[in-house]
Short mmCIF file of C-alpha atoms and ligand atoms in Angstrom, two decimals:
data_model
loop_
_atom_site.label_atom_id
_atom_site.label_comp_id
_atom_site.label_asym_id
_atom_site.label_seq_id
_atom_site.Cartn_x
_atom_site.Cartn_y
_atom_site.Cartn_z
CA MET A 200 19.13 55.31 221.57
CA ILE A 201 22.19 55.16 223.83
CA PRO A 202 21.34 55.54 227.52
CA SER A 203 22.43 58.77 229.17
CA VAL A 204 24.80 56.68 231.32
CA LEU A 205 27.30 54.95 229.01
CA PRO A 206 26.07 51.35 229.00
CA THR A 207 29.31 49.58 230.05
CA TYR A 208 27.73 47.86 233.06
CA SER A 209 25.07 45.19 233.29
CA ARG A 210 23.30 46.27 236.44
CA ALA A 211 20.90 44.40 238.71
CA PRO A 212 17.56 46.19 239.08
CA LEU A 213 18.32 47.18 242.67
CA HIS A 214 18.27 50.75 243.89
CA PHE A 215 19.76 51.17 247.34
CA VAL A 216 18.97 54.33 249.24
CA LYS A 217 20.72 53.73 252.56
CA GLY A 218 23.42 51.65 254.18
CA GLU A 219 23.92 50.71 257.83
CA GLY A 220 26.88 48.51 258.75
CA SER A 221 26.44 45.26 256.80
CA TRP A 222 22.94 46.17 255.61
CA LEU A 223 21.69 47.87 252.47
CA ILE A 224 18.15 49.23 252.25
CA GLU A 225 16.35 49.19 248.90
CA ALA A 226 14.06 52.03 247.82
CA ASP A 227 11.09 49.70 248.36
CA GLY A 228 12.15 49.08 251.98
CA ARG A 229 13.69 45.61 251.60
CA ARG A 230 16.79 45.01 253.75
CA PHE A 231 19.70 43.16 252.13
CA LEU A 232 22.59 41.64 254.04
CA ASP A 233 25.61 42.93 252.13
CA LEU A 234 28.31 40.27 251.67
CA GLY A 235 29.88 42.19 248.79
CA ALA A 236 30.72 45.50 250.50
CA GLY A 237 31.01 47.34 247.19
CA ILE A 238 33.50 44.66 246.05
CA ALA A 239 35.75 44.78 249.12
CA VAL A 240 35.49 48.55 249.45
CA ASN A 241 33.28 49.24 252.49
CA ALA A 242 35.82 47.67 254.83
CA LEU A 243 34.09 48.99 257.96
CA GLY A 244 30.55 48.67 256.59
CA HIS A 245 28.18 51.40 255.51
CA ALA A 246 27.91 54.68 257.42
CA HIS A 247 30.47 53.70 260.06
CA PRO A 248 30.12 56.43 262.72
CA GLY A 249 33.90 56.98 262.97
CA LEU A 250 34.24 57.37 259.19
CA VAL A 251 31.18 59.63 258.95
CA ALA A 252 32.66 61.82 261.69
CA ALA A 253 36.07 61.98 259.99
CA LEU A 254 34.50 62.88 256.65
CA THR A 255 32.02 65.47 257.91
CA GLU A 256 34.56 67.12 260.20
CA GLN A 257 36.96 67.51 257.28
CA ALA A 258 34.12 68.61 254.99
CA THR A 259 33.32 71.59 257.16
CA ALA A 260 37.00 72.61 257.29
CA LEU A 261 38.53 72.11 253.81
CA TRP A 262 37.68 69.85 250.88
CA HIS A 263 40.51 70.27 248.48
CA VAL A 264 43.86 71.90 248.04
CA SER A 265 46.41 71.18 245.37
CA ASN A 266 49.45 69.02 245.96
CA LEU A 267 51.32 72.28 245.37
CA TYR A 268 50.78 72.73 249.12
CA GLU A 269 51.27 70.63 252.22
CA ILE A 270 48.31 68.41 253.13
CA PRO A 271 48.54 67.35 256.80
CA GLN A 272 45.89 64.60 256.46
CA GLN A 273 47.94 63.08 253.61
CA GLN A 274 51.11 63.26 255.70
CA ALA A 275 49.33 61.60 258.63
CA LEU A 276 48.00 58.75 256.48
CA ALA A 277 51.39 58.18 254.85
CA ASP A 278 53.00 58.06 258.31
CA LYS A 279 50.44 55.46 259.46
CA LEU A 280 51.02 53.29 256.37
CA VAL A 281 54.81 53.52 256.67
CA ALA A 282 54.63 52.66 260.39
CA ALA A 283 52.40 49.62 259.76
CA THR A 284 54.05 48.10 256.66
CA PHE A 285 57.27 47.33 254.78
CA ALA A 286 57.02 50.68 252.99
CA ASP A 287 59.28 53.70 253.39
CA THR A 288 57.15 55.99 251.23
CA VAL A 289 53.61 56.34 249.84
CA PHE A 290 52.00 58.05 246.82
CA PHE A 291 48.22 58.57 246.95
CA THR A 292 45.95 57.88 244.00
CA ASN A 293 42.17 57.73 243.60
CA SER A 294 41.75 54.14 242.40
CA GLY A 295 43.36 50.77 241.89
CA THR A 296 44.11 51.24 238.25
CA GLU A 297 45.92 54.52 238.94
CA SER A 298 47.99 52.63 241.49
CA CYS A 299 48.83 50.14 238.72
CA GLU A 300 49.93 52.99 236.44
CA LEU A 301 52.36 54.29 239.04
CA ALA A 302 53.63 50.84 240.03
CA VAL A 303 54.60 50.18 236.40
CA LYS A 304 56.09 53.65 235.95
CA MET A 305 58.04 53.38 239.20
CA ALA A 306 59.56 50.01 238.27
CA ARG A 307 60.63 51.27 234.84
CA LYS A 308 62.00 54.53 236.22
CA TYR A 309 63.95 52.60 238.82
CA TRP A 310 65.88 50.67 236.18
CA HIS A 311 66.21 53.70 233.94
CA ASP A 312 67.91 55.62 236.72
CA LYS A 313 70.07 52.60 237.62
CA GLY A 314 71.55 52.77 234.12
CA ALA A 315 69.58 49.77 232.79
CA PRO A 316 66.91 51.46 230.63
CA GLU A 317 66.40 48.19 228.71
CA LYS A 318 64.73 46.70 231.80
CA THR A 319 61.12 47.59 231.06
CA GLY A 320 59.46 44.15 231.06
CA ILE A 321 56.78 43.25 233.59
CA ILE A 322 55.80 39.60 234.11
CA THR A 323 52.12 39.06 234.96
CA PHE A 324 49.74 36.08 235.25
CA SER A 325 46.61 34.71 233.62
CA GLY A 326 43.38 35.47 235.46
CA SER A 327 44.82 38.61 237.00
CA PHE A 328 43.01 41.93 237.22
CA HIS A 329 44.81 45.24 237.63
CA GLY A 330 42.14 47.74 236.56
CA ARG A 331 40.92 49.29 233.32
CA SER A 332 43.57 51.86 232.42
CA SER A 333 45.90 51.17 229.50
CA ALA A 334 48.57 49.76 231.80
CA GLY A 335 45.99 47.79 233.77
CA ILE A 336 44.49 46.01 230.76
CA ALA A 337 47.88 45.39 229.19
CA ALA A 338 49.06 43.89 232.49
CA ALA A 339 46.07 41.54 232.69
CA GLY A 340 46.31 40.78 229.00
CA SER A 341 43.08 38.78 228.67
CA GLU A 342 41.13 39.05 225.45
CA LYS A 343 38.05 40.04 227.44
CA MET A 344 39.76 43.19 228.68
CA THR A 345 42.01 44.10 225.77
CA LYS A 346 40.10 43.25 222.58
CA GLY A 347 39.51 46.33 220.46
CA PHE A 348 41.65 48.60 222.62
CA GLY A 349 44.97 48.15 220.85
CA PRO A 350 47.69 49.07 220.40
CA LEU A 351 48.33 47.91 223.95
CA LEU A 352 51.05 49.25 226.21
CA PRO A 353 54.03 47.02 225.39
CA GLY A 354 56.36 45.23 227.76
CA PHE A 355 54.09 42.70 229.49
CA THR A 356 54.75 38.95 229.50
CA HIS A 357 51.79 36.83 230.56
CA LEU A 358 52.39 33.49 232.25
CA ASP A 359 49.84 30.86 233.22
CA TRP A 360 48.83 31.12 236.89
CA GLY A 361 50.50 28.25 238.70
CA ASP A 362 52.99 27.40 235.94
CA HIS A 363 56.13 27.42 238.09
CA ASP A 364 58.37 26.06 235.36
CA ALA A 365 57.64 28.96 233.00
CA LEU A 366 58.75 31.58 235.49
CA GLU A 367 62.52 31.36 235.56
CA PRO A 368 63.00 31.20 231.76
CA ALA A 369 60.63 34.18 231.37
CA ILE A 370 62.99 36.39 233.35
CA THR A 371 65.46 37.93 230.91
CA GLY A 372 67.89 40.84 230.78
CA THR A 373 64.98 43.16 229.99
CA THR A 374 62.76 42.14 232.92
CA ALA A 375 62.05 44.94 235.39
CA ALA A 376 59.53 43.32 237.72
CA ILE A 377 57.01 40.62 238.51
CA LEU A 378 53.47 41.87 239.21
CA ILE A 379 51.01 39.58 241.00
CA GLU A 380 47.92 39.52 243.26
CA PRO A 381 48.59 37.44 246.42
CA ILE A 382 44.96 36.31 246.05
CA GLN A 383 43.32 36.83 242.68
CA GLY A 384 39.98 38.56 243.20
CA GLU A 385 38.22 38.95 239.84
CA GLY A 386 40.04 35.80 238.72
CA GLY A 387 38.00 33.81 241.24
CA ILE A 388 39.55 34.00 244.75
CA ARG A 389 42.64 32.09 243.67
CA PRO A 390 45.21 32.30 246.50
CA LEU A 391 48.90 32.14 245.75
CA PRO A 392 50.15 29.59 248.32
CA ASP A 393 52.52 31.13 250.89
CA GLN A 394 55.31 28.88 249.62
CA CYS A 395 54.90 30.29 246.10
CA LEU A 396 54.96 33.88 247.31
CA LYS A 397 58.11 33.08 249.29
CA GLY A 398 59.56 31.47 246.15
CA LEU A 399 58.71 34.52 244.05
CA ARG A 400 60.43 36.80 246.54
CA ALA A 401 63.53 34.60 246.51
CA LEU A 402 63.54 34.46 242.71
CA CYS A 403 63.23 38.27 242.43
CA ASP A 404 66.14 38.65 244.86
CA GLU A 405 68.25 36.11 242.99
CA LYS A 406 67.58 37.76 239.61
CA GLY A 407 67.74 41.28 241.01
CA ILE A 408 64.27 42.32 239.82
CA LEU A 409 61.41 44.06 241.63
CA LEU A 410 58.37 42.34 243.16
CA ILE A 411 55.15 44.33 242.78
CA LEU A 412 52.10 43.09 244.70
CA ASP A 413 48.58 44.13 243.77
CA GLU A 414 46.75 44.19 247.11
CA VAL A 415 43.92 46.39 245.85
CA GLN A 416 41.35 43.70 246.75
CA CYS A 417 43.13 41.47 249.29
CA GLY A 418 44.70 44.27 251.35
CA VAL A 419 43.54 46.49 254.23
CA GLY A 420 42.60 43.72 256.68
CA ARG A 421 40.59 41.68 254.18
CA THR A 422 42.51 38.42 254.81
CA GLY A 423 42.88 38.93 258.56
CA ARG A 424 46.30 40.53 258.27
CA LEU A 425 46.73 44.20 257.39
CA PHE A 426 48.14 43.07 254.02
CA ALA A 427 47.86 39.56 252.58
CA HIS A 428 51.60 39.10 251.91
CA GLU A 429 52.21 39.19 255.67
CA TRP A 430 50.89 35.61 255.88
CA ALA A 431 53.86 34.47 253.77
CA GLY A 432 56.36 36.44 255.86
CA ILE A 433 57.75 38.30 252.85
CA THR A 434 57.63 41.92 251.69
CA PRO A 435 57.29 43.38 248.20
CA ASP A 436 59.28 46.26 246.72
CA ILE A 437 56.17 48.05 245.48
CA MET A 438 52.52 47.48 246.46
CA MET A 439 49.27 48.71 244.93
CA VAL A 440 46.43 49.55 247.31
CA ALA A 441 42.91 50.99 246.83
CA LYS A 442 39.36 49.67 247.55
CA GLY A 443 39.25 49.15 251.35
CA ILE A 444 41.72 51.90 252.26
CA GLY A 445 39.07 54.60 251.68
CA GLY A 446 36.22 52.60 253.26
CA GLY A 447 33.99 53.79 250.40
CA PHE A 448 35.61 57.15 249.71
CA PRO A 449 37.70 57.03 246.50
CA LEU A 450 41.32 56.52 247.58
CA GLY A 451 44.26 54.46 246.44
CA ALA A 452 47.96 54.30 247.19
CA VAL A 453 51.27 52.95 246.02
CA LEU A 454 53.58 51.87 248.82
CA ALA A 455 57.27 51.33 248.14
CA THR A 456 60.68 50.84 249.65
CA GLU A 457 63.07 53.77 249.52
CA GLU A 458 65.17 51.85 247.00
CA ALA A 459 62.31 50.99 244.61
CA ALA A 460 60.99 54.55 244.77
CA SER A 461 64.39 56.13 244.22
CA GLY A 462 63.63 57.29 240.67
CA MET A 463 60.46 59.14 241.60
CA VAL A 464 61.82 62.61 242.31
CA ALA A 465 59.97 65.95 242.15
CA GLY A 466 58.09 66.38 238.89
CA THR A 467 58.10 62.72 237.81
CA HIS A 468 54.50 61.91 238.83
CA GLY A 469 51.43 63.65 240.18
CA SER A 470 47.65 63.66 240.60
CA THR A 471 45.18 66.49 241.06
CA TYR A 472 42.96 64.65 243.54
CA GLY A 473 45.36 62.01 244.86
CA GLY A 474 45.80 62.46 248.59
CA ASN A 475 42.95 64.96 248.86
CA PRO A 476 42.12 66.08 252.46
CA LEU A 477 38.66 64.43 252.48
CA ALA A 478 39.99 61.08 251.21
CA CYS A 479 42.96 61.08 253.59
CA ALA A 480 40.88 62.08 256.63
CA VAL A 481 38.73 59.01 255.97
CA GLY A 482 41.79 56.86 255.18
CA CYS A 483 43.31 57.77 258.56
CA ALA A 484 40.11 56.67 260.32
CA VAL A 485 40.10 53.39 258.36
CA MET A 486 43.73 52.71 259.27
CA ASP A 487 43.12 53.44 262.96
CA HIS A 488 40.66 50.53 262.97
CA VAL A 489 42.18 47.99 260.58
CA ALA A 490 45.80 48.31 261.73
CA ASP A 491 44.77 47.45 265.31
CA PRO A 492 45.98 43.88 266.11
CA ASP A 493 42.90 43.26 268.30
CA PHE A 494 40.60 44.20 265.42
CA LEU A 495 42.50 41.89 263.06
CA SER A 496 42.45 38.96 265.47
CA ASP A 497 38.70 39.42 265.81
CA VAL A 498 38.38 39.47 262.00
CA ASN A 499 40.20 36.13 261.97
CA ARG A 500 37.94 34.70 264.65
CA ARG A 501 34.74 35.73 262.84
CA ALA A 502 36.18 34.64 259.47
CA GLY A 503 36.83 31.20 260.96
CA LEU A 504 33.24 31.03 262.14
CA LEU A 505 31.90 32.08 258.72
CA ARG A 506 34.07 29.54 256.97
CA GLN A 507 32.99 26.74 259.28
CA LYS A 508 29.35 27.56 258.58
CA LEU A 509 30.00 27.74 254.84
CA GLU A 510 31.43 24.21 254.98
CA GLY A 511 28.05 23.19 256.40
CA LEU A 512 26.24 25.02 253.61
CA ILE A 513 28.31 23.18 251.00
CA ALA A 514 27.63 19.84 252.67
CA ALA A 515 23.89 20.61 252.66
CA HIS A 516 23.88 21.59 248.97
CA PRO A 517 26.34 19.30 247.16
CA ASP A 518 24.44 19.88 243.90
CA ILE A 519 25.10 23.65 244.06
CA PHE A 520 28.55 24.04 245.67
CA GLU A 521 31.89 22.31 245.30
CA ASN A 522 34.00 23.94 247.99
CA VAL A 523 35.03 27.20 249.65
CA ARG A 524 38.41 28.84 249.22
CA GLY A 525 40.19 32.04 250.17
CA THR A 526 41.56 33.60 253.35
CA GLY A 527 39.93 35.64 256.09
CA LEU A 528 36.90 37.52 254.79
CA MET A 529 37.94 37.11 251.16
CA LEU A 530 36.08 33.91 250.35
CA GLY A 531 34.91 32.18 247.20
CA LEU A 532 32.20 29.54 246.89
CA LYS A 533 33.06 27.31 243.94
CA CYS A 534 29.74 26.58 242.24
CA LYS A 535 28.44 23.71 240.12
CA ILE A 536 25.88 26.09 238.64
CA ALA A 537 26.40 29.47 236.94
CA PRO A 538 27.53 31.84 239.71
CA GLY A 539 25.29 34.56 238.30
CA ASP A 540 22.27 32.33 238.98
CA PHE A 541 23.26 32.00 242.61
CA VAL A 542 23.85 35.75 242.95
CA GLN A 543 20.34 36.32 241.52
CA ALA A 544 18.80 33.79 243.93
CA GLY A 545 20.66 35.63 246.70
CA TYR A 546 18.94 38.88 245.75
CA ASP A 547 15.60 37.12 246.07
CA ALA A 548 16.67 35.85 249.51
CA GLY A 549 17.92 39.30 250.61
CA VAL A 550 21.66 38.67 250.50
CA ILE A 551 24.26 40.36 248.28
CA THR A 552 27.13 38.31 246.84
CA VAL A 553 29.46 39.00 243.91
CA PRO A 554 30.27 36.69 240.98
CA ALA A 555 33.84 36.13 239.76
CA ALA A 556 35.64 34.08 237.12
CA ASP A 557 36.24 30.33 237.53
CA ASN A 558 32.61 29.68 238.63
CA ILE A 559 33.04 31.52 241.89
CA VAL A 560 30.58 33.44 244.05
CA ARG A 561 32.57 35.89 246.15
CA LEU A 562 31.88 36.76 249.78
CA LEU A 563 33.69 39.99 250.68
CA PRO A 564 31.68 41.31 253.63
CA ALA A 565 32.46 44.30 255.77
CA LEU A 566 35.26 43.38 258.19
CA THR A 567 32.83 44.37 260.95
CA LEU A 568 30.32 41.59 260.08
CA THR A 569 28.97 40.37 263.45
CA GLU A 570 28.34 36.83 264.67
CA ASP A 571 24.59 37.41 264.46
CA GLU A 572 25.00 38.64 260.90
CA ILE A 573 27.03 35.53 260.06
CA ALA A 574 24.13 33.40 261.29
CA GLU A 575 21.68 35.52 259.27
CA ALA A 576 23.96 35.29 256.20
CA LEU A 577 23.87 31.50 256.37
CA THR A 578 20.07 31.47 256.68
CA ARG A 579 19.80 33.61 253.55
CA LEU A 580 22.51 31.79 251.55
CA ASP A 581 20.78 28.51 252.43
CA ALA A 582 17.44 29.90 251.25
CA ALA A 583 19.04 30.95 247.94
CA ALA A 584 20.61 27.51 247.45
CA THR A 585 17.35 25.77 248.38
CA ALA A 586 15.44 27.87 245.84
CA LEU A 587 17.87 26.74 243.11
CA ALA A 588 17.81 23.04 244.00
C1 PLP B 70 39.48 46.43 241.71
C2 PLP B 70 40.88 46.06 241.42
C3 PLP B 70 41.73 46.91 240.67
C4 PLP B 70 41.22 48.17 240.01
O1 PLP B 70 40.76 49.10 240.94
P1 PLP B 70 39.87 50.34 240.41
O2 PLP B 70 39.73 51.17 241.65
O3 PLP B 70 38.59 49.76 239.91
O4 PLP B 70 40.64 51.00 239.35
C5 PLP B 70 43.04 46.53 240.50
N1 PLP B 70 43.51 45.39 241.03
C6 PLP B 70 42.74 44.56 241.76
C7 PLP B 70 43.33 43.31 242.33
C8 PLP B 70 41.39 44.85 241.96
O5 PLP B 70 40.61 44.01 242.65
#
């Protein structure tokens, strides 16, 4: 008999009843150090007092009004994002995949309104992940995500990650945009080197096409900059955001330049919940923390410490680990064993990690992970590796 919850997930037999900062408490009382943070979602940890206050204060005032009316919390969050980034304008969604939908629509509408309606093509890359909507799976293009769900949304060209030579010939008179994650998350913490991101920006400028960045996982302070592309010193035309921006409350956004967004006039797009007062009140509180340069420099300091200790872990367990890669607090341990086995051993040792493709165990802790918690994390990761040896 089919379970009452549609069985699309394979779940670990863990049942958390409470969260505190970087800790999750199981129903049986066990305390787990959470290095997954809901897959890069709980940017400020669980039950952050500032976020709880923002949410409960808004909850007693007003939960929801339609986008038929003005929503001051939404305006405030948009103003914060515009002030802190390349963007001139923001549309709020509820998830990463909805941000992907709008990014694709916006790029196509841009060229339509410029008098080049043939420019509908989007170039994407192997190993990418852009969510589970029809546009998201078509953009990723992998068999794993698309098989059985055809006909797929047309217009996507998939190139091999890292195949520089394929890029220029793939751009034709019908190309609207390039869509890429600055650091692939699900694909296994695969960073696009700064030089390549710079090169992509230059190529888009030369060819006159749009650059769309998917910063759903790597954005919102995760890499030690507010957004990952800042490390390369370039800016996109359109950027997808979600995960960390709501700190655990469902919230996403598409950020864009005035030029790229020029086709999106009244009536062209909308969302019932997108930019809801509860979500935006929390989003404002998240931004007040993560956009603070002192907070980000402290993230970088603690990330450096974690990375240094992980190098020691790898050296101590050469039979389990190959290396560590990633930026800031978006780290991947390349494993010589099945990453799922390590994640399981981590559960037994009281530490939460997340598997990814390319034999990677992901560490995506709360950005507030303390030095003491880093030490505790290493003790537990070492215990997990020792148990597997
Ligand atoms: C998680 C993720 C998405 C999809 O976000 P949802 O909120 O699950 O729809 C899209 N892109 C990237 C890079 C992601 O990590």
